[in-house]
Short mmCIF file of C-alpha atoms and ligand atoms in Angstrom, two decimals:
data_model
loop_
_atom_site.label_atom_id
_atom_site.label_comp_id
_atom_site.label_asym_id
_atom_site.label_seq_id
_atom_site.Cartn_x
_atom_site.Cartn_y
_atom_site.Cartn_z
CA UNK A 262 0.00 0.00 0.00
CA UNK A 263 1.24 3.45 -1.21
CA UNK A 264 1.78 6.34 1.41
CA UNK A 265 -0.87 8.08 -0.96
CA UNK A 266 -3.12 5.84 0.34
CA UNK A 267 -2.87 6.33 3.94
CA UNK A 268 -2.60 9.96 3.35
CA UNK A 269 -6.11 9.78 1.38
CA UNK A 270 -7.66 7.66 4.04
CA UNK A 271 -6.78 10.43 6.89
CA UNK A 272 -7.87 13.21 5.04
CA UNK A 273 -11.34 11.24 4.29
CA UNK A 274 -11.71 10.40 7.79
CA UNK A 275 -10.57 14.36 8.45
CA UNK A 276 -13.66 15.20 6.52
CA UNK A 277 -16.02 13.12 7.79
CA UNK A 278 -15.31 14.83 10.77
CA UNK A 279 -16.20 18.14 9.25
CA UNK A 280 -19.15 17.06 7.27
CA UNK A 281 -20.51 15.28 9.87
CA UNK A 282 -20.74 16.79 13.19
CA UNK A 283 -23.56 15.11 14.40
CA UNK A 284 -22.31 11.73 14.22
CA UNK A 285 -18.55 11.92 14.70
CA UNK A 286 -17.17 10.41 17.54
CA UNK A 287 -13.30 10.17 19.11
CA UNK A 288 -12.84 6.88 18.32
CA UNK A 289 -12.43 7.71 14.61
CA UNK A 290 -9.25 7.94 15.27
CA UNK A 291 -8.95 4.10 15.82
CA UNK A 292 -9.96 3.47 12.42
CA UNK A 293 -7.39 1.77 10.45
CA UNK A 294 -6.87 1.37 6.51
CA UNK A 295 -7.30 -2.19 5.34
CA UNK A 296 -6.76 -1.20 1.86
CA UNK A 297 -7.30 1.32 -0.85
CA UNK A 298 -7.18 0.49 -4.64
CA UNK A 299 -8.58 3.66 -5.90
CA UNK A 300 -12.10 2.01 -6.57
CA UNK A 301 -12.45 0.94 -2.75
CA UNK A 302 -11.78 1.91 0.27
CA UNK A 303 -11.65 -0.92 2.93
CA UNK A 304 -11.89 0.39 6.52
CA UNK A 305 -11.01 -1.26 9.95
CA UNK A 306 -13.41 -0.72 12.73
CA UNK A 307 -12.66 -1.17 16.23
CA UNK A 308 -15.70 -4.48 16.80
CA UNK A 309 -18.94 -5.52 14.90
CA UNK A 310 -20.47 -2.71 16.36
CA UNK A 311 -18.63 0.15 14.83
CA UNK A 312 -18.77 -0.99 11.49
CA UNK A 313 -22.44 -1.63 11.75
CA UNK A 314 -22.89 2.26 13.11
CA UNK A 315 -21.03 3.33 10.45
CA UNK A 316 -22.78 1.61 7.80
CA UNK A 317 -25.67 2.53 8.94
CA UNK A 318 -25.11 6.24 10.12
CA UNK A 319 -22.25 7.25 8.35
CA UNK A 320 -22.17 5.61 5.30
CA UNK A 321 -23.41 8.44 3.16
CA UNK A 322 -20.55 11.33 4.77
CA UNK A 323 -17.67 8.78 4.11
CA UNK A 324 -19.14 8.58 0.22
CA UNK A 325 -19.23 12.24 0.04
CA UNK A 326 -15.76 12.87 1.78
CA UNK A 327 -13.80 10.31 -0.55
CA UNK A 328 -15.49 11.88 -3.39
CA UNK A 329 -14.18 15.43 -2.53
CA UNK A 330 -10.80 13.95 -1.79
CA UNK A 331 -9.98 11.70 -4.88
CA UNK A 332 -12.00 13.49 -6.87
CA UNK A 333 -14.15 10.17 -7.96
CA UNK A 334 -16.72 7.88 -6.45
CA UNK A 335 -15.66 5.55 -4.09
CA UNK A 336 -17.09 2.37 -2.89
CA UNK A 337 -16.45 2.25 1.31
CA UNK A 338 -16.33 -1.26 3.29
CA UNK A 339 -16.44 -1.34 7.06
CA UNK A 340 -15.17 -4.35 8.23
CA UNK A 341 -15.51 -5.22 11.86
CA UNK A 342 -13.36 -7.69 14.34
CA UNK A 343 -14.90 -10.51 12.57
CA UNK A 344 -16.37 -11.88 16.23
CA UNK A 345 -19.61 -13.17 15.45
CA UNK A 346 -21.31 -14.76 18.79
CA UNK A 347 -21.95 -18.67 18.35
CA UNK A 348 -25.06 -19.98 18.95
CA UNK A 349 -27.14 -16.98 17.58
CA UNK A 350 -30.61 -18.47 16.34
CA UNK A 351 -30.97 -19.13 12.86
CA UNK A 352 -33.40 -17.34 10.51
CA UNK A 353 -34.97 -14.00 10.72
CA UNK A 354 -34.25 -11.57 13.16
CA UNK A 355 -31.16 -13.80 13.58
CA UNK A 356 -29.00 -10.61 12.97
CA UNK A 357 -26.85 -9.05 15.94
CA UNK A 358 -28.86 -6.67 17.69
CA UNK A 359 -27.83 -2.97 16.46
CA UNK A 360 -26.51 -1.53 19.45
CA UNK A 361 -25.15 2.00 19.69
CA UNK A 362 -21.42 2.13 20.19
CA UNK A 363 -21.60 4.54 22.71
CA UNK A 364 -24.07 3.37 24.92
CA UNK A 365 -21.78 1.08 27.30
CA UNK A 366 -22.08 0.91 30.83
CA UNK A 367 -18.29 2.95 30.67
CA UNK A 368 -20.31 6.07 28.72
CA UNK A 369 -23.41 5.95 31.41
CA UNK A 370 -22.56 8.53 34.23
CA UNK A 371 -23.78 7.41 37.24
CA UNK A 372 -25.86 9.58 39.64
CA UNK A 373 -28.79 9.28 42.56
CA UNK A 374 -31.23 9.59 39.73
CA UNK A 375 -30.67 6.57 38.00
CA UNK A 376 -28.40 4.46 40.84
CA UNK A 377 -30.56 1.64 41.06
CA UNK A 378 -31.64 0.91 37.26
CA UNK A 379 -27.57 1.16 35.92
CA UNK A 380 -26.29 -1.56 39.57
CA UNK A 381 -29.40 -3.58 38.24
CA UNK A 382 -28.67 -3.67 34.41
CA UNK A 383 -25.14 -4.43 35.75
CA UNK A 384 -26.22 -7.26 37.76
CA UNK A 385 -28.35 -8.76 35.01
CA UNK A 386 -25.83 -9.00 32.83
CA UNK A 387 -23.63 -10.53 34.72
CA UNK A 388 -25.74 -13.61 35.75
CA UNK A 389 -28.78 -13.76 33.70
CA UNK A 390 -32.15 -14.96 34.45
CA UNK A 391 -31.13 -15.75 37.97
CA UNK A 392 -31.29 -11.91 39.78
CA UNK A 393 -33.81 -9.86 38.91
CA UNK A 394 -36.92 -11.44 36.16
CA UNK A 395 -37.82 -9.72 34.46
CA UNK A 396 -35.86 -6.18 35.41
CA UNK A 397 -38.23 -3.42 34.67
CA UNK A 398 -36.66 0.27 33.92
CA UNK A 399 -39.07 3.22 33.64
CA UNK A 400 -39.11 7.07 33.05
CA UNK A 401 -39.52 9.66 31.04
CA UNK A 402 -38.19 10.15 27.46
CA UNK A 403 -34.29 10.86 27.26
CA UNK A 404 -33.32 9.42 30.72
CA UNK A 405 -31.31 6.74 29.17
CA UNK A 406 -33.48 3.42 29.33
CA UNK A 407 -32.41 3.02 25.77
CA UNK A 408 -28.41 3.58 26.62
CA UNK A 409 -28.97 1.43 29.62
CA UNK A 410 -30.28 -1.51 27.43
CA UNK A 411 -27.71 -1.65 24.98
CA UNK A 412 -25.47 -1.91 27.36
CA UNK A 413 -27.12 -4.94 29.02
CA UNK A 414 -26.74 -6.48 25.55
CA UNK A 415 -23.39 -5.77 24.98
CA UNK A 416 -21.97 -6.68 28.24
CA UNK A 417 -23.60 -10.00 28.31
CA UNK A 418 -22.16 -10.34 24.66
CA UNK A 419 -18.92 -9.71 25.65
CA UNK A 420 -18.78 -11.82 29.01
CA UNK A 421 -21.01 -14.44 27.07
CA UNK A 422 -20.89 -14.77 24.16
CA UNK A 423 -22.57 -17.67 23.28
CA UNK A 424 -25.99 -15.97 24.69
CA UNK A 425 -28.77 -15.49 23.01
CA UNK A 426 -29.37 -12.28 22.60
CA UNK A 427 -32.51 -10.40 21.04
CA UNK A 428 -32.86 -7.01 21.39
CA UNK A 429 -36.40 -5.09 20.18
CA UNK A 430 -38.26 -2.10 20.07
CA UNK A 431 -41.67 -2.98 21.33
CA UNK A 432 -43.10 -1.45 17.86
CA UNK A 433 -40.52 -4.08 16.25
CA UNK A 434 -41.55 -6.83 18.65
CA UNK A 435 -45.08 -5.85 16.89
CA UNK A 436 -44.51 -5.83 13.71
CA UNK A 437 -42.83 -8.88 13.20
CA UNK A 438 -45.75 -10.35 14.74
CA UNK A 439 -48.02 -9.11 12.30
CA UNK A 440 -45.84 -10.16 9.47
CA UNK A 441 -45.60 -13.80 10.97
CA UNK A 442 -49.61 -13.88 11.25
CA UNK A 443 -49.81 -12.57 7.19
CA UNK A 444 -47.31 -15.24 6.26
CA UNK A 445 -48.46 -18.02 8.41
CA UNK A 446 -45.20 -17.99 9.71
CA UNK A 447 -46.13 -18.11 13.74
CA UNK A 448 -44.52 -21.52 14.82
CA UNK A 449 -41.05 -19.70 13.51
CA UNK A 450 -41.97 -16.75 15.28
CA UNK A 451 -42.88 -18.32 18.70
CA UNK A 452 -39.64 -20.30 18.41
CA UNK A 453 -37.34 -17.50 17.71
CA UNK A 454 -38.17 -15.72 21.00
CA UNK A 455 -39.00 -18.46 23.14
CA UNK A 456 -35.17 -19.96 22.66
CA UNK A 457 -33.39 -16.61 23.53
CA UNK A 458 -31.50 -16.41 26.80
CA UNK A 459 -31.82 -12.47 27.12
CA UNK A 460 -34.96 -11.05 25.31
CA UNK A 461 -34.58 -7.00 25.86
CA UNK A 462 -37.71 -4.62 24.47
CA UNK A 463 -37.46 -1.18 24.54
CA UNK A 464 -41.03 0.89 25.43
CA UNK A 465 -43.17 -1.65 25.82
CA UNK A 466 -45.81 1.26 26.62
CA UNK A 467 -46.26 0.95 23.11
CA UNK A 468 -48.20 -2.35 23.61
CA UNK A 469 -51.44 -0.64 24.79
CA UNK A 470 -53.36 -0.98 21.62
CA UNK A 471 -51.92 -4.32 20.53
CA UNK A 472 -54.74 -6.80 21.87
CA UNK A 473 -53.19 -9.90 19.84
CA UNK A 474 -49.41 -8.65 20.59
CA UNK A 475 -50.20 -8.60 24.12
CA UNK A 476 -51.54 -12.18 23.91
CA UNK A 477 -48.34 -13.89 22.39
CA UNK A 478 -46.03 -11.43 24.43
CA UNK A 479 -47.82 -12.94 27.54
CA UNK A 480 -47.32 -16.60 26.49
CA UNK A 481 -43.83 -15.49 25.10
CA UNK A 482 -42.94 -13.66 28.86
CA UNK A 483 -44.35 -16.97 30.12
CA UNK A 484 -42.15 -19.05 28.24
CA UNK A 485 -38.96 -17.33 29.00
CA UNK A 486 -39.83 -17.03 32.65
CA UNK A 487 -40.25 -20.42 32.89
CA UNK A 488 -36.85 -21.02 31.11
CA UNK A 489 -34.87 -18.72 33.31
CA UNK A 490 -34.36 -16.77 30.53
CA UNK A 491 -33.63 -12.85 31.49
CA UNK A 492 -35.89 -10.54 30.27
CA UNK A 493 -35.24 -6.91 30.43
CA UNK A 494 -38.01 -4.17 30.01
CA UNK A 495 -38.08 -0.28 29.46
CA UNK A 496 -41.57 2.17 29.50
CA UNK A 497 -42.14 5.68 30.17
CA UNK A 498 -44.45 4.75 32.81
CA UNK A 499 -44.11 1.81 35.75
CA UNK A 500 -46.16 -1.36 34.79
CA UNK A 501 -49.65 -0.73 36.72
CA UNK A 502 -49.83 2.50 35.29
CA UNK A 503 -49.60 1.93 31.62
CA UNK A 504 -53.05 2.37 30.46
CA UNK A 505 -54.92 -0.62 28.71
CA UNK A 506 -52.75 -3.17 30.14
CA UNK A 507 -54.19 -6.12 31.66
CA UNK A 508 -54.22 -7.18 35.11
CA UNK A 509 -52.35 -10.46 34.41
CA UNK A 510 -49.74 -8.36 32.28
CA UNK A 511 -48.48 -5.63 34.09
CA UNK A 512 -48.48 -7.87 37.15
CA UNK A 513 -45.79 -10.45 35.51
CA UNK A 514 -43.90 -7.37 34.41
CA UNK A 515 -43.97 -6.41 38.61
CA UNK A 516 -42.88 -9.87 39.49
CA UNK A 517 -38.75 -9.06 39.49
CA UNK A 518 -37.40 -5.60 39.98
CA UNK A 519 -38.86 -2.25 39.05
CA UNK A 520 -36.34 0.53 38.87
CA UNK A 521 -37.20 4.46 38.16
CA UNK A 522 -34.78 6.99 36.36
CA UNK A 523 -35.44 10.35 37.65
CA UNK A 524 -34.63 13.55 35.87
CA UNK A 525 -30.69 13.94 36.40
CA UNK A 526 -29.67 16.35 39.18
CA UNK A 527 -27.06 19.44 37.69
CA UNK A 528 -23.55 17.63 39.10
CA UNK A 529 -24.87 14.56 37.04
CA UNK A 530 -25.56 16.74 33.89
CA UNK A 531 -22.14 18.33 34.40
CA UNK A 532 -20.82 15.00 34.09
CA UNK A 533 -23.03 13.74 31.28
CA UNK A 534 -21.69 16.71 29.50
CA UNK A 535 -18.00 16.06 29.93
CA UNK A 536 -18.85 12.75 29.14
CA UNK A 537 -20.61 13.11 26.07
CA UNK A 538 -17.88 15.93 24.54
CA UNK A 539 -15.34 13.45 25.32
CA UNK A 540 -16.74 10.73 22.96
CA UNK A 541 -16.41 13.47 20.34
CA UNK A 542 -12.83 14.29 20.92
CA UNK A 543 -14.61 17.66 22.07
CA UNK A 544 -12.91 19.81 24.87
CA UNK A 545 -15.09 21.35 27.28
CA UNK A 546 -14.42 24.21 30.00
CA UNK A 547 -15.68 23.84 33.34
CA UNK A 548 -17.76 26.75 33.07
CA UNK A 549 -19.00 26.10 29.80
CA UNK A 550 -20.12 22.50 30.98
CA UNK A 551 -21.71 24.38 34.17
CA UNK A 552 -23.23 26.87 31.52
CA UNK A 553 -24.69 23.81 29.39
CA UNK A 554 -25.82 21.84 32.49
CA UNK A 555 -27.59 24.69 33.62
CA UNK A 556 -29.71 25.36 30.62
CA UNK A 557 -30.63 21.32 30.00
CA UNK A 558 -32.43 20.21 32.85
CA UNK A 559 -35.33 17.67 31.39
CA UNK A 560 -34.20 15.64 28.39
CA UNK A 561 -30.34 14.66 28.13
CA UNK A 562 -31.04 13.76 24.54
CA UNK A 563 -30.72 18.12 24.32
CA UNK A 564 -27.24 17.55 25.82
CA UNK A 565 -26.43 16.37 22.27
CA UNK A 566 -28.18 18.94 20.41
CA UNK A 567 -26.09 21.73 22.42
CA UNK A 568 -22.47 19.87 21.78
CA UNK A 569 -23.58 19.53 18.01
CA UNK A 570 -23.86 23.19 17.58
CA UNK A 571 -20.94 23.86 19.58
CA UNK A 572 -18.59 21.28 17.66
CA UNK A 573 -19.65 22.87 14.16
CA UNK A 574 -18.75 26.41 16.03
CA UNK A 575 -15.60 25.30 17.37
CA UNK A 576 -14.58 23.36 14.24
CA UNK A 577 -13.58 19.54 14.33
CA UNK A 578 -10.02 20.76 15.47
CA UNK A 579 -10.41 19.95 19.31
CA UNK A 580 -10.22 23.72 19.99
CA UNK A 581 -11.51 23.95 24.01
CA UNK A 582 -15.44 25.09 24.21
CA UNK A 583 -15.10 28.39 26.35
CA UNK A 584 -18.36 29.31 28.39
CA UNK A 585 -18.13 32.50 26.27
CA UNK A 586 -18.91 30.75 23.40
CA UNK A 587 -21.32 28.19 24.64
CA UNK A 588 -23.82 31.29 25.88
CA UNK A 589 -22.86 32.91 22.42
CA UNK A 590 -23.70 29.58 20.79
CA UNK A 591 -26.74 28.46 22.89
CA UNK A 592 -28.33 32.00 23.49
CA UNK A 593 -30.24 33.41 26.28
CA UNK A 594 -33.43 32.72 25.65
CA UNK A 595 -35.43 29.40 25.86
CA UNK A 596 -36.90 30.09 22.81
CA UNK A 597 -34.02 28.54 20.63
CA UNK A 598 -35.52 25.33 19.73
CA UNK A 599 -38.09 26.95 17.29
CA UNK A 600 -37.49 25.43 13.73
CA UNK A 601 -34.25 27.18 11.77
CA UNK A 602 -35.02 27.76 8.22
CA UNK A 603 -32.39 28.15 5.30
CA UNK A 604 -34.70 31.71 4.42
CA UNK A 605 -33.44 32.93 8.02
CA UNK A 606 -30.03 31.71 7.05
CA UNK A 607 -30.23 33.57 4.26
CA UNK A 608 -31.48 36.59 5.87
CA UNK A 609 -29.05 36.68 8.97
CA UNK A 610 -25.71 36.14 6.40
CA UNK A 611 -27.12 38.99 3.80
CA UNK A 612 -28.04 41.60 6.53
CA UNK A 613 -24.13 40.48 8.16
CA UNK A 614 -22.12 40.90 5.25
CA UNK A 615 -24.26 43.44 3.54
CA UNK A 616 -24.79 41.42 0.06
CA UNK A 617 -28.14 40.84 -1.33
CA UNK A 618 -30.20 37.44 -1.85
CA UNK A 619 -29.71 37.82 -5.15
CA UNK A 620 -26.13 37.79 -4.93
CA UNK A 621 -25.76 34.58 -3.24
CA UNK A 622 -27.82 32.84 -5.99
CA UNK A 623 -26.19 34.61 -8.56
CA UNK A 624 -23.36 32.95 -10.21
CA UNK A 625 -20.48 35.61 -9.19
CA UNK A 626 -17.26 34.43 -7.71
CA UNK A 627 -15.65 37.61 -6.41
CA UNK A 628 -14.58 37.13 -2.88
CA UNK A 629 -17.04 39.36 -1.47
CA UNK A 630 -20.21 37.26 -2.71
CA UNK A 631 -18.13 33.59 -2.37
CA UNK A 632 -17.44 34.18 1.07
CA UNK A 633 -20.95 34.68 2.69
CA UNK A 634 -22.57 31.94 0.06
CA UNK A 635 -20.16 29.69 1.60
CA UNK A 636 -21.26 30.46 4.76
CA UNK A 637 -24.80 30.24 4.32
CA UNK A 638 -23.96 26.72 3.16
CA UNK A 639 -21.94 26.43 6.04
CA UNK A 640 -24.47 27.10 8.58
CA UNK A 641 -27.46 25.46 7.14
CA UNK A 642 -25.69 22.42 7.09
CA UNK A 643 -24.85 22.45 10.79
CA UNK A 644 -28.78 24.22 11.92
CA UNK A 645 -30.80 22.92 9.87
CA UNK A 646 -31.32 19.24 8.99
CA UNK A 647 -31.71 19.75 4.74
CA UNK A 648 -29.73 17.36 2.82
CA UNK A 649 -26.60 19.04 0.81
CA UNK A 650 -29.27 19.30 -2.56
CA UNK A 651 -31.85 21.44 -0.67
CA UNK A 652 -29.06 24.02 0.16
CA UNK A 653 -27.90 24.10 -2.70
CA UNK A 654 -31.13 24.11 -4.64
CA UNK A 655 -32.18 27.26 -1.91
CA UNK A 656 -28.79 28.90 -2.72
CA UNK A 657 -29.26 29.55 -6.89
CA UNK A 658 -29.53 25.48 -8.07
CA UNK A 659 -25.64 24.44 -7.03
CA UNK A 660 -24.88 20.56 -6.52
CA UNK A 661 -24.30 18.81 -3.57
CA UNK A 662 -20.75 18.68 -4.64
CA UNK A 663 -20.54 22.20 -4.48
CA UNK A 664 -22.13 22.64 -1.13
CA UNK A 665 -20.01 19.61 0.68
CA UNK A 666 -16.19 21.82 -0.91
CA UNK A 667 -18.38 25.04 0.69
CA UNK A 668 -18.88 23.20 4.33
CA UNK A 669 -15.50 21.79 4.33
CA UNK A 670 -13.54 25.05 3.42
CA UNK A 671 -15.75 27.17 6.12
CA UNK A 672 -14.50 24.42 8.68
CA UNK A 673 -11.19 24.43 7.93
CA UNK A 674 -11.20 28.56 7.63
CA UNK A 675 -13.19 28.20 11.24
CA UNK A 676 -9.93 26.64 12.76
CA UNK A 677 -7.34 28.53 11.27
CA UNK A 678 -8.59 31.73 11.49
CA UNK A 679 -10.29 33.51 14.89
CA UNK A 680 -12.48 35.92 13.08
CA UNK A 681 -14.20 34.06 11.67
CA UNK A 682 -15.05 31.98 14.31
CA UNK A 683 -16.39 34.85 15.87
CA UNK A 684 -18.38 35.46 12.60
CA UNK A 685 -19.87 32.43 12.53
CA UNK A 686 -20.83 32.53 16.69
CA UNK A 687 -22.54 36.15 15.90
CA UNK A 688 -24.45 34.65 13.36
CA UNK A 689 -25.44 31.87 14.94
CA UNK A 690 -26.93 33.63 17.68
CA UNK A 691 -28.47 36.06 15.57
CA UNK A 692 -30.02 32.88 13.62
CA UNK A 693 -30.67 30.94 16.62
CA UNK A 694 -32.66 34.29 17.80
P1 ADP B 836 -34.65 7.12 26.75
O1 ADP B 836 -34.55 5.79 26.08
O2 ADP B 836 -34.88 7.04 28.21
O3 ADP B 836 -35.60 8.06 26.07
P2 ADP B 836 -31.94 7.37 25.81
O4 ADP B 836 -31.35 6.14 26.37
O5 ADP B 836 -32.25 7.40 24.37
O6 ADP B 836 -33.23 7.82 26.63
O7 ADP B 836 -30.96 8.57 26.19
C1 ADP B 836 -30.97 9.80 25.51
C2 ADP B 836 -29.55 10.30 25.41
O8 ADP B 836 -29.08 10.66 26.69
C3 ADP B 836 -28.59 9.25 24.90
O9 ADP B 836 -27.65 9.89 24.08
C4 ADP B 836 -27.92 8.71 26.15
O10 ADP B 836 -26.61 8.26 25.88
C5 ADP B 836 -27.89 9.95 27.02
N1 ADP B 836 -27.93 9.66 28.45
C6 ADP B 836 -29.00 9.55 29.25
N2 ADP B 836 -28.65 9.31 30.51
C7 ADP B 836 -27.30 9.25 30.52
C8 ADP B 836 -26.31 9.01 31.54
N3 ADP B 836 -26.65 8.79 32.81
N4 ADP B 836 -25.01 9.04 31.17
C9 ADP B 836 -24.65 9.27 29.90
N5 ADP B 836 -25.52 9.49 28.91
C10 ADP B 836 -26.83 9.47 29.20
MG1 MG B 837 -35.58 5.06 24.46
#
């Protein structure tokens, strides 16, 4: 292999990080070049689980960035460690549950609102079926019932890995069931779950309305129970107080442990935040963490939405996050979360850099007009959630291609140059407004 090629492969995965701020994460860095032949571009993930976020998540950035660096389409290939569990049941839904490479029981910060549900997810997975059946996690969206399943799964998969190990959402659980029924596939269906050795569903709230689903879920809760097989649960509410569940239900479901998440208290936050700007090789001040902790008090899913903005501000370079810059970036008012359009874009950059619309759509190239289009590209990219066609389309019918060389350059202007960092912050706010 050429040193072209490794030098191609870094500046891809340099990219990615700039095209994608939403879903980069620190351990980027501990991807590895298999090989490159100009036509391919074989990457090595850290485990299974990597590659499969990748592929899933990521697939389209890494396209985009290998484009813009070789100047040609390239096909990408994650490949992961290659451990596939034994034993996993045959057939459908015999895939490796798609868990979340960050949510491990190392990434879950630990604090008096959610004590109890992360020592019992712990002790599940260390001996299933034999502590707490079933183990029963409730509270209110964004707690981390989700993060605290996936790691149940992946910690028995690593300790055991000849378990069996399905992992649903409830609406999943659901729908397969309804498929099985149309194809008059159920003796498949009751088999696959009733062999598992850990059967996890996420909001099983969701069953209210499912008469039938809640009839083979009961015989398929039976089954498992009787097998000592561990069966972990999540809802937004505990089990007698899910509406339209039966009696006989919600009382098997109270039969092991039931553990609450409360909302986190502000240390915990604090720590979630450090936490979570670690994972994206971000670096956070102490105040700034203080100053994001204070204004995200329900939901910890808006943790991520803050550190998003904050990593396009402060570039993918690993500059620190001052607390200057997170109340520029974050605003005062609790008004923020109202929907960004690229027209207010548009509107904040014009009125900034006194150019009109017109300009930006036009097709002039002197500095003066390149500059702020780039920027408007720039920032609708990271506020808004339009794909790279839709800006470009808004900002006078330019290609994607066009847009992804505009978000790149901004980012890498963004790090090497202070002004316009505090361009972009200004406008942000004003945008944000
Ligand atoms: P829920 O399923 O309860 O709605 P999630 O598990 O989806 O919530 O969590 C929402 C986000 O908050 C995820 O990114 C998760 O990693 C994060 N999160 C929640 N609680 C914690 C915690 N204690 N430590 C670290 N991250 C957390
Ligand atoms: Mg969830």
């Amino acid at each position: 292999m050429t040193q072209d090629a490794k030098e191609i492969f870094e500046a891809v995965i340099d990219r990615v990080k700039v095209l994608d701020p939403v879903n980069s994460r620190s351990w980027f860095d501990n991807l590895a070049l298999k090989n490159f032949n100009g036509g391919m571009l074989e990457i090595i993930c850290p485990d299974n689980q990597s590659a499969a976020f990748l592929q899933d998540t990521c697939i389209s950035s890494f396209n985009l960035a290998a484009q813009q660096i070789t100047g040609h389409l390239v096909t990408i290939k994650f490949i992961g460690d290659g451990k596939v569990p034994k034993g996993r049941p045959a057939g459908q839904g015999a895939a490796e549950p798609k868990l979340h490479p960050d949510y491990t029981f190392d990434n879950f910060v630990i604090g008096p609102c959610n004590r109890l549900a992360h020592a019992s997810c712990i002790a599940v997975s260390k001996s299933l079926g034999t502590t707490y059946n079933p183990l029963f996690i409730y509270g209110t969206v964004g707690l981390g019932k989700t993060h605290l399943l996936h790691a149940v799964c992946r910690e028995t998969q690593s300790s055991n890995p000849k378990a069996k190990i399905l992992f649903l959402s409830c609406e999943e659980f659901v729908n397969r069931f309804i498929n099985a029924i149309e194809q008059g596939a159920m003796s498949e269906f009751k088999n696959q779950y009733r062999t598992v050795d850990l059967l996890v569903i996420d909001d099983v709230q969701f069953l209210q309305e499912r008469d039938q689903s809640q009839e083979e879920f009961f015989h398929t809760f039976n089954a498992l129970y009787d097998n000592q097989s561990q069966i972990v649960l999540s809802a937004d509410a505990p089990p007698g107080e899910i509406p339209s569940l039966p009696e006989r239900l919600t009382s098997r479901f109270k039969c092991g442990l039931v553990a609450r998440i409360d909302a986190p208290t502000y240390e915990t936050r604090i720590a979630i935040v450090q936490k979570k700007a670690k994972l994206r090789g971000m670096k956070v001040s102490d105040d700034a963490a203080k100053y994001i902790a204070g204004k995200v008090k329900a939901n910890i899913r808006e943790i991520e939405g803050a550190l998003t903005t904050l990593y396009a501000l402060a570039g993918a370079g690993g500059q620190e996050i001052s607390e200057e810059l997170a109340k520029i970036a974050l605003g005062d008012d609790e008004t923020r979360d109202k929907n960004i359009t690229i027209t207010d874009i548009i509107k904040a950059v014009t009125s900034y850099y006194e150019v009109r619309p017109a300009d930006l759509q036009s097709k002039k190239r002197s500095q003066s007009i390149t500059m702020p289009r780039q920027i408007c590209m720039y920032l609708a990219r990271n506020l808004t959630s339009h794909s790279l066609e839709e800006i470009g389309g808004h900002l006078g019918g330019r290609d994607h291609t066009t847009v992804m060389h505009a978000c790149g350059k901004i980012a890498e202007l963004q790090q090497s140059s202070e002004k316009i960092q505090l361009q972009l912050a200004e406008l942000t706010k004003r945008i944000t407004k």
